[in-house]
Coordinates of C-alpha atoms and ligand atoms in Angstrom, one line a residue:
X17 CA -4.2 18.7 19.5
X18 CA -4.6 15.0 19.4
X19 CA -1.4 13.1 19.7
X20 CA -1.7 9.4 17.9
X21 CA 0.4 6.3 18.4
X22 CA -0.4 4.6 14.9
X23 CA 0.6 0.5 15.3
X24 CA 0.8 -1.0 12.1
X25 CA 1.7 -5.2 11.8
X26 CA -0.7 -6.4 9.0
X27 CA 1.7 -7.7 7.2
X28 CA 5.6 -8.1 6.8
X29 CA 6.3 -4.7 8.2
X30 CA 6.4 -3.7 12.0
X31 CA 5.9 -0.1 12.6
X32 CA 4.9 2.4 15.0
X33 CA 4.2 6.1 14.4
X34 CA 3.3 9.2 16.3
X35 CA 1.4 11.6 14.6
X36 CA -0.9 15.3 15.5
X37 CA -2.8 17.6 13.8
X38 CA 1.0 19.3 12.8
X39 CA 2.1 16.2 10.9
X40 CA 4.7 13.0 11.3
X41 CA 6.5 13.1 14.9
X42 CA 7.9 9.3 14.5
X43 CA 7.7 7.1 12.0
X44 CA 9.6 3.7 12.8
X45 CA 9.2 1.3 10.5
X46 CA 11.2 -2.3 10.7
X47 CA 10.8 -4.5 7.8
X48 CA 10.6 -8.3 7.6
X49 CA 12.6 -8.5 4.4
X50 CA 15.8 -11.0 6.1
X51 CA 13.0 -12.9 8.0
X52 CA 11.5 -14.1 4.8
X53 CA 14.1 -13.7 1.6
X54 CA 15.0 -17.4 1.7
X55 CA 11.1 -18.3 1.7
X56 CA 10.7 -16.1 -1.3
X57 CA 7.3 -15.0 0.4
X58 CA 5.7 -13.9 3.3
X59 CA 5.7 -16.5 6.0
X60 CA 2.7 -15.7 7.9
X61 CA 3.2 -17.7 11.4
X62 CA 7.0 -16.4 11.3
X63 CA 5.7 -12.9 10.4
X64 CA 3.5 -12.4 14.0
X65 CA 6.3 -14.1 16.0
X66 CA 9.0 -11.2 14.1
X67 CA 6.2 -8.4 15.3
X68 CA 5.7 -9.6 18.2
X69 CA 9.1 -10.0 19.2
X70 CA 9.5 -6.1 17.7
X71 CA 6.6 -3.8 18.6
X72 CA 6.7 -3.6 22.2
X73 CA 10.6 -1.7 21.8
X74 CA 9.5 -0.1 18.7
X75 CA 6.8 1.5 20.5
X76 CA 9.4 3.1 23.3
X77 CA 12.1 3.8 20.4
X78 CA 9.3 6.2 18.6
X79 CA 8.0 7.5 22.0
X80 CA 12.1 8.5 22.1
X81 CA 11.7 9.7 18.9
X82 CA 9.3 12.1 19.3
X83 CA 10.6 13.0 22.5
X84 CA 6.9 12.8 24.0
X85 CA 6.0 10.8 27.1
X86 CA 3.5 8.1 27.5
X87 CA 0.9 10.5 30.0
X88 CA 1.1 12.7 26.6
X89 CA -0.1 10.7 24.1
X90 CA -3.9 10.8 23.5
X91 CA -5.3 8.0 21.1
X92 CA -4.3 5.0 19.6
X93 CA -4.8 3.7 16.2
X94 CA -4.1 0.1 14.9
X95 CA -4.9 -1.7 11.8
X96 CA -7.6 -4.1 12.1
X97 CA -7.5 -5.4 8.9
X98 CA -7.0 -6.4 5.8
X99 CA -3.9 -8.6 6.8
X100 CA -2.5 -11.6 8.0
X101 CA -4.9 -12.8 10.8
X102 CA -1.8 -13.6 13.0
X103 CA -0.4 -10.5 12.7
X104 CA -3.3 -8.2 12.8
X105 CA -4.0 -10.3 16.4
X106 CA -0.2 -8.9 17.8
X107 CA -0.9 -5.3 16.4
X108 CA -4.5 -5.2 17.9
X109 CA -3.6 -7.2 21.3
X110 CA -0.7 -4.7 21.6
X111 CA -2.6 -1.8 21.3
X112 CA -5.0 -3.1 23.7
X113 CA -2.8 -3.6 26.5
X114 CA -1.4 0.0 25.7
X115 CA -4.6 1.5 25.7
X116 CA -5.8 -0.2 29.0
X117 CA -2.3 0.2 30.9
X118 CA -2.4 3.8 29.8
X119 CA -5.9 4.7 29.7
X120 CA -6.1 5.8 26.6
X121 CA -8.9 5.4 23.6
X122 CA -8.1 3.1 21.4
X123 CA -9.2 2.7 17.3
X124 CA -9.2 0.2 14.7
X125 CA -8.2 1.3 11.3
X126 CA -9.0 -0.2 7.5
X127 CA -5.7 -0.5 6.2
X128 CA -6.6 0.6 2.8
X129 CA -8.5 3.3 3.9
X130 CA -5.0 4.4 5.8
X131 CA -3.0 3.9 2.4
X132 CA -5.3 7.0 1.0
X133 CA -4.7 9.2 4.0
X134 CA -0.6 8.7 3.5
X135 CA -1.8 11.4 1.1
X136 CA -3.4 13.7 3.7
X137 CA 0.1 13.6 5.4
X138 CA 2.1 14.2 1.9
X139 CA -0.2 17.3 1.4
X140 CA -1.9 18.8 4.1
X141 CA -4.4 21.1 2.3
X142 CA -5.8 18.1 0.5
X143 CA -9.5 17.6 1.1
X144 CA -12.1 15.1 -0.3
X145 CA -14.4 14.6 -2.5
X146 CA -11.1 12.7 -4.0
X147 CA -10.3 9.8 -6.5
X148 CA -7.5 7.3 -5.2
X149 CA -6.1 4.1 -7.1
X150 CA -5.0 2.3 -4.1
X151 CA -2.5 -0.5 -4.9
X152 CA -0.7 -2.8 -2.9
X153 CA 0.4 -6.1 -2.0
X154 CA -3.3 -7.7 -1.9
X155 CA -5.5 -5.1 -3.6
X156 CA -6.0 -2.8 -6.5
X157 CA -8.8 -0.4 -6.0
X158 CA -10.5 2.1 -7.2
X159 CA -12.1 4.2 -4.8
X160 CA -14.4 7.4 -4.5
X161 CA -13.7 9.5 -1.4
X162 CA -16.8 12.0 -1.4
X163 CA -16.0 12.9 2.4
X164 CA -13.7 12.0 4.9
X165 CA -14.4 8.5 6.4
X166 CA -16.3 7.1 3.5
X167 CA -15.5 5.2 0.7
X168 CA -16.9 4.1 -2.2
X169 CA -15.0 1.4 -4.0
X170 CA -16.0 1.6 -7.7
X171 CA -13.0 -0.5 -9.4
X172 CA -11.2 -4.0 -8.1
X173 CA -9.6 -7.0 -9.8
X174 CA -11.0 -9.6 -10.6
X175 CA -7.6 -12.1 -9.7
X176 CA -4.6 -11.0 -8.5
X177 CA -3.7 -7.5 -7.1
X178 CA -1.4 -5.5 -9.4
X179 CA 1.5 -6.2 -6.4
X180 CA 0.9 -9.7 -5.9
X181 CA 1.7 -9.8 -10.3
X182 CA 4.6 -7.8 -9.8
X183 CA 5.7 -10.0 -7.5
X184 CA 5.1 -13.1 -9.3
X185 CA 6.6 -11.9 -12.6
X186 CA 9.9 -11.1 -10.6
X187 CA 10.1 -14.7 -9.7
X188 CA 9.4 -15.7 -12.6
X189 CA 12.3 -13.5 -14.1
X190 CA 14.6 -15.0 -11.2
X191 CA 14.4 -11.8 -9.3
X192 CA 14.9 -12.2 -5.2
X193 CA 12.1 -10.9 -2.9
X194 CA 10.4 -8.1 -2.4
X195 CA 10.0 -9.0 -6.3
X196 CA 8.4 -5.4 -7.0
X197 CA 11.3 -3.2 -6.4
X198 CA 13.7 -5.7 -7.8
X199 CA 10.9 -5.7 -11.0
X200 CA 11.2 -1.9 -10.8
X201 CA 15.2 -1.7 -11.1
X202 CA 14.7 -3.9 -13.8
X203 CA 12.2 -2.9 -15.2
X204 CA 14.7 0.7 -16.0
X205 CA 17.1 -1.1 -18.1
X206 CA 14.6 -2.7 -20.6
X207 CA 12.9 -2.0 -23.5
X208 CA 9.1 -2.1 -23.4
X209 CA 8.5 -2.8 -26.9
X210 CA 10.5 -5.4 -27.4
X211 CA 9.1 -8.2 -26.0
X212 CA 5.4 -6.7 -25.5
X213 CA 2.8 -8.6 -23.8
X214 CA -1.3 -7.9 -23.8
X215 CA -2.3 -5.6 -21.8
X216 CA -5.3 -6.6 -19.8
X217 CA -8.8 -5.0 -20.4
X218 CA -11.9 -6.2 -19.1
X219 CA -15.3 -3.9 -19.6
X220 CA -16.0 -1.1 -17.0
X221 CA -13.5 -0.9 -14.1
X222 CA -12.6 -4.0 -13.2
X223 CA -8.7 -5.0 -13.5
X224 CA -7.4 -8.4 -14.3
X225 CA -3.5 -9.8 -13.9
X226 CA -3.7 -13.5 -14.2
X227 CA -4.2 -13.8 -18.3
X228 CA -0.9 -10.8 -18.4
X229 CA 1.0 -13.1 -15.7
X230 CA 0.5 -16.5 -17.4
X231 CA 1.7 -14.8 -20.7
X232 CA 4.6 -13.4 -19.3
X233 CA 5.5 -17.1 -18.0
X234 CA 4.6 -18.7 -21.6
X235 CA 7.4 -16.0 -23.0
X236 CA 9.8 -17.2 -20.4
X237 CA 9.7 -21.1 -21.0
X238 CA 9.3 -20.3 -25.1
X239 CA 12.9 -18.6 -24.3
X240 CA 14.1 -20.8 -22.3
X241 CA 18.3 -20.6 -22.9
X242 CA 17.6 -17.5 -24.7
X243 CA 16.0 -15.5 -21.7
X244 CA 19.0 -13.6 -20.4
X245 CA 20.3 -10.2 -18.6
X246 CA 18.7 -7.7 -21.9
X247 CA 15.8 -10.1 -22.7
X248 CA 14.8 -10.4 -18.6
X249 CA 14.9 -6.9 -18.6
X250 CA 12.8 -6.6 -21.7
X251 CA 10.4 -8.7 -20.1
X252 CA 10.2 -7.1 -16.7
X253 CA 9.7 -3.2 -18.7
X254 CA 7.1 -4.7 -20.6
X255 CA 5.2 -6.5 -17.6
X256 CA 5.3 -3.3 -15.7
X257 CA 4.3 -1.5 -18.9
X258 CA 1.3 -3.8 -19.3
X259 CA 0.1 -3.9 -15.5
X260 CA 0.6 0.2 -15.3
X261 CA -1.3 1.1 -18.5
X262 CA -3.9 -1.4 -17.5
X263 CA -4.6 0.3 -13.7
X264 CA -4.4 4.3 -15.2
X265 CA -6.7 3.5 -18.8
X266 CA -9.7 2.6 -15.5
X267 CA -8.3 5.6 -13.5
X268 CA -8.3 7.6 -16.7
X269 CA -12.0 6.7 -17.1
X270 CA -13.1 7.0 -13.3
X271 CA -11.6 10.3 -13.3
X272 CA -13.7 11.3 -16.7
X273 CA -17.2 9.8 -14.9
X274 CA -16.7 11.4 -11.6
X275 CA -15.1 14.6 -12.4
X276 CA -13.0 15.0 -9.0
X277 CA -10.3 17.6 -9.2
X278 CA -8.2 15.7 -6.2
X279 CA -6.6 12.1 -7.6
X280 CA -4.5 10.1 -4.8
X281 CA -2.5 7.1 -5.9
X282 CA -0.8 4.9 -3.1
X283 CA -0.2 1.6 -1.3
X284 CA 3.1 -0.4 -1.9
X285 CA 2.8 -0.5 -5.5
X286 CA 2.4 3.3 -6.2
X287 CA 6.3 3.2 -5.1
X288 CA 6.8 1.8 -8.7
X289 CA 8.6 4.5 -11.0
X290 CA 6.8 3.8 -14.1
X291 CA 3.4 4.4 -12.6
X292 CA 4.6 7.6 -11.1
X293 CA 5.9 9.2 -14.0
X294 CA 2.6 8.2 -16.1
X295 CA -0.1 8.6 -13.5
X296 CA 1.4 12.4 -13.9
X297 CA 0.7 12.3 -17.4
X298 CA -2.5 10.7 -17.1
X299 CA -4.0 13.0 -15.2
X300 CA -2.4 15.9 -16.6
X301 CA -4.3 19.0 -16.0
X302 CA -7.6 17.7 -15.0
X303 CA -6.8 17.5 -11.5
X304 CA -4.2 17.6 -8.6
X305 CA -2.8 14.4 -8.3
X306 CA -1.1 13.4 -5.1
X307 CA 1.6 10.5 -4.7
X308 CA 3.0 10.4 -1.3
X309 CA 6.5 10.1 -0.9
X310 CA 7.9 6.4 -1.3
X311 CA 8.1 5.9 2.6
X312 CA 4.6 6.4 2.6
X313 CA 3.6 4.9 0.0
X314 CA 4.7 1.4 1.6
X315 CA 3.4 -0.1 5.0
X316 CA 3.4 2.4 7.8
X317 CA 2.0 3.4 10.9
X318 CA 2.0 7.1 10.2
X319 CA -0.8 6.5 8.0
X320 CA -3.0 4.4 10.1
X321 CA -2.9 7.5 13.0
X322 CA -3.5 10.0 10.5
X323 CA -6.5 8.0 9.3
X324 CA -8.0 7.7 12.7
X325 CA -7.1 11.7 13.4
X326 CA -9.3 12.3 10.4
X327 CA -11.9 10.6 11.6
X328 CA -11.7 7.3 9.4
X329 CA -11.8 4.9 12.2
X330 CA -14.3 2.2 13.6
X331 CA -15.6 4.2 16.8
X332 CA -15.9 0.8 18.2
X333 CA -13.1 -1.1 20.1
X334 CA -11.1 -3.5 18.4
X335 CA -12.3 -7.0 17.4
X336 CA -9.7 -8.3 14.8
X337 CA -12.5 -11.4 14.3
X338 CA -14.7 -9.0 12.3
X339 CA -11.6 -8.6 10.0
X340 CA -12.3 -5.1 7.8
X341 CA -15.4 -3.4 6.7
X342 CA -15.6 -0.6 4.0
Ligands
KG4_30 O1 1.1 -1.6 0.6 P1 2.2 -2.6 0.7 O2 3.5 -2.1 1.3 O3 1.7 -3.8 1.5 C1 0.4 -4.3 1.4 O4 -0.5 -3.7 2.0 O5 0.3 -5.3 0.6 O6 2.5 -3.2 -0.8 C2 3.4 -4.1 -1.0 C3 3.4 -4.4 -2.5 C4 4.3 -5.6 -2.8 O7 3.6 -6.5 -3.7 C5 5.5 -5.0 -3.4 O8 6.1 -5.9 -4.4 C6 4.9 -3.8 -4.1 O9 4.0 -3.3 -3.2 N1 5.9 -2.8 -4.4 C7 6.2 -2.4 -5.7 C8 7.3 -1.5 -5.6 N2 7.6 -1.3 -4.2 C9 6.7 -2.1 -3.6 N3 5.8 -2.8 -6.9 C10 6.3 -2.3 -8.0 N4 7.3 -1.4 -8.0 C11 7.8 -0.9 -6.8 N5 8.8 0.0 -6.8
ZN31 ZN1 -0.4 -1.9 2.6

């Protein structure tokens, strides 16, 4: 029974898990959201100083939590990257104090790779070789899990990640930040069809946002005056349409070339409704597909311990300077 303190601060979300072989003990997560809103973006320097100010009582809040004790706890995980440098450096300094004052191992964890095994905690009979769209603030990947602790990533874009559009479009649309939940409400009032834009498609599977994103903002200023509450709303279904269709037609074909029978789909953006409802349909019968719950489909540090249980970590100590390696 390995009991493991997951610290996750790689971006705009401070959190702190505990986590064994049974599932979730803790999972505290404290977003950034109120630091940032008037910024309308991450603000990297003010994001370490908000985690660093945080983490050290969020640790003893999910020791509380759990109701475990410090002696009990076994290894630690952090994410060493991808992230902000700044705030991978308070997670992974953080950890290492812990680890030395405690005496306690200590691992470093590829985000992404702890975005896939969110699923591994949503469904505990789930077992590679496994298919997983990962998408999130920074990334859109396609990635081929044969076994645990390797993976193969056989699809990325080419520009801008499908979260970092979503969030650009909802500014663009005068939404506030996070723009891709605010997109998502949206998103449920409109009309796709109405005001359709392209959807991106680039040969083999690579995924492209920028063309999709500077249509969307050539419709917007063509509006102008005309742009309001229905059309926005128009707009914002058929964005999301455009960006979801574009990441399942390459899942759709990754799926047909590999043959898996195991499909994950997670990271921030695979809390959109659209893509959950369609990735379901998508995938129909051809294989299990496993969404983790919307908690865990967003930054956490449940997912980084269950990553590092499983065996997906850098044996190595920490050094955030290497930033992350596949
Ligand atoms: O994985 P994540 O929490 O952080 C990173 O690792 O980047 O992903 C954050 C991204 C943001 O771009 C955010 O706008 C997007 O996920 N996101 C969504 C939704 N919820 C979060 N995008 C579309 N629809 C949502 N419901
Ligand atoms: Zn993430």
């Amino acid at each position: 029974m390995t009991l493991t303190l997951g610290i996750e601060t790689s971006c705009d979300e401070t959190s702190v898990a505990l986590v064994d072989h049974h599932g979730i003990l803790a999972n505290l997560v404290h977003s950034q959201v109120d630091v940032h809103a008037e910024f309308g973006g991450v603000v990297p320097e003010l994001a370490a100083r908000d985690h660093l100010e945080r983490l050290p009582r969020l640790v003893d809040l999910a020791l509380e939590r759990a109701q475990v004790g410090r002696d009990q706890v076994d290894l630690i995980a952090v994410t060493r990257g991808p992230g902000l440098a700044g705030c991978l450096l308070v997670g992974t300094g953080v950890a290492e104090g812990l680890s030395a004052a405690w005496s306690v191992p200590l691992t470093g964890v590829n985000h992404l790779w702890g975005h896939i095994y969110a699923a591994f905690l949503a469904r505990p009979d789930l077992e590679p070789p496994l298919l997983a769209l990962v998408v999130s603030g920074a990334h859109s990947d396609l990635v081929r899990m044969p076994e645990h602790g390797r993976f193969e990533v056989i699809g990325r874009t080419r520009d801008d990640a499908a979260g970092e559009a979503f969030d650009k479009a909802a500014r663009m649309l005068g939404l506030g930040f996070p723009g891709g939940p605010a997109l998502d409400r949206l998103a449920r009032t409109g009309d796709p069809r109405r005001q359709a834009l392209p959807k991106p498609s680039l040969p083999g599977l690579e995924y492209s946002f920028s063309g999709l994103k500077t249509a969307l903002l050539y419709r917007v200023n063509e509006l102008g005056d005309d742009a309001g509450g229905q059309v926005r709303a128009d707009l914002a279904a058929a964005f999301e349409a455009s960006v979801v269709e574009s990441l399942l037609a390459k899942l759709d074909v990754a799926l047909e070339e590999t043959g898996y029978r195991e499909v994950v789909v997670c990271g921030g953006v695979a809390a959109n409704t659209l893509l959950r409802r369609r990735a379901a349909e998508v995938v129909a019968d051809r294989a299990r597909l496993t969404i983790p719950p919307l908690e865990l489909c967003t930054d956490n540090a449940a997912m980084i311990a269950a990553a590092a249980l499983h065996g997906a970590h850098h044996p190595a100590t920490v050094d955030p300077s290497l930033g992350w390696e596949a």
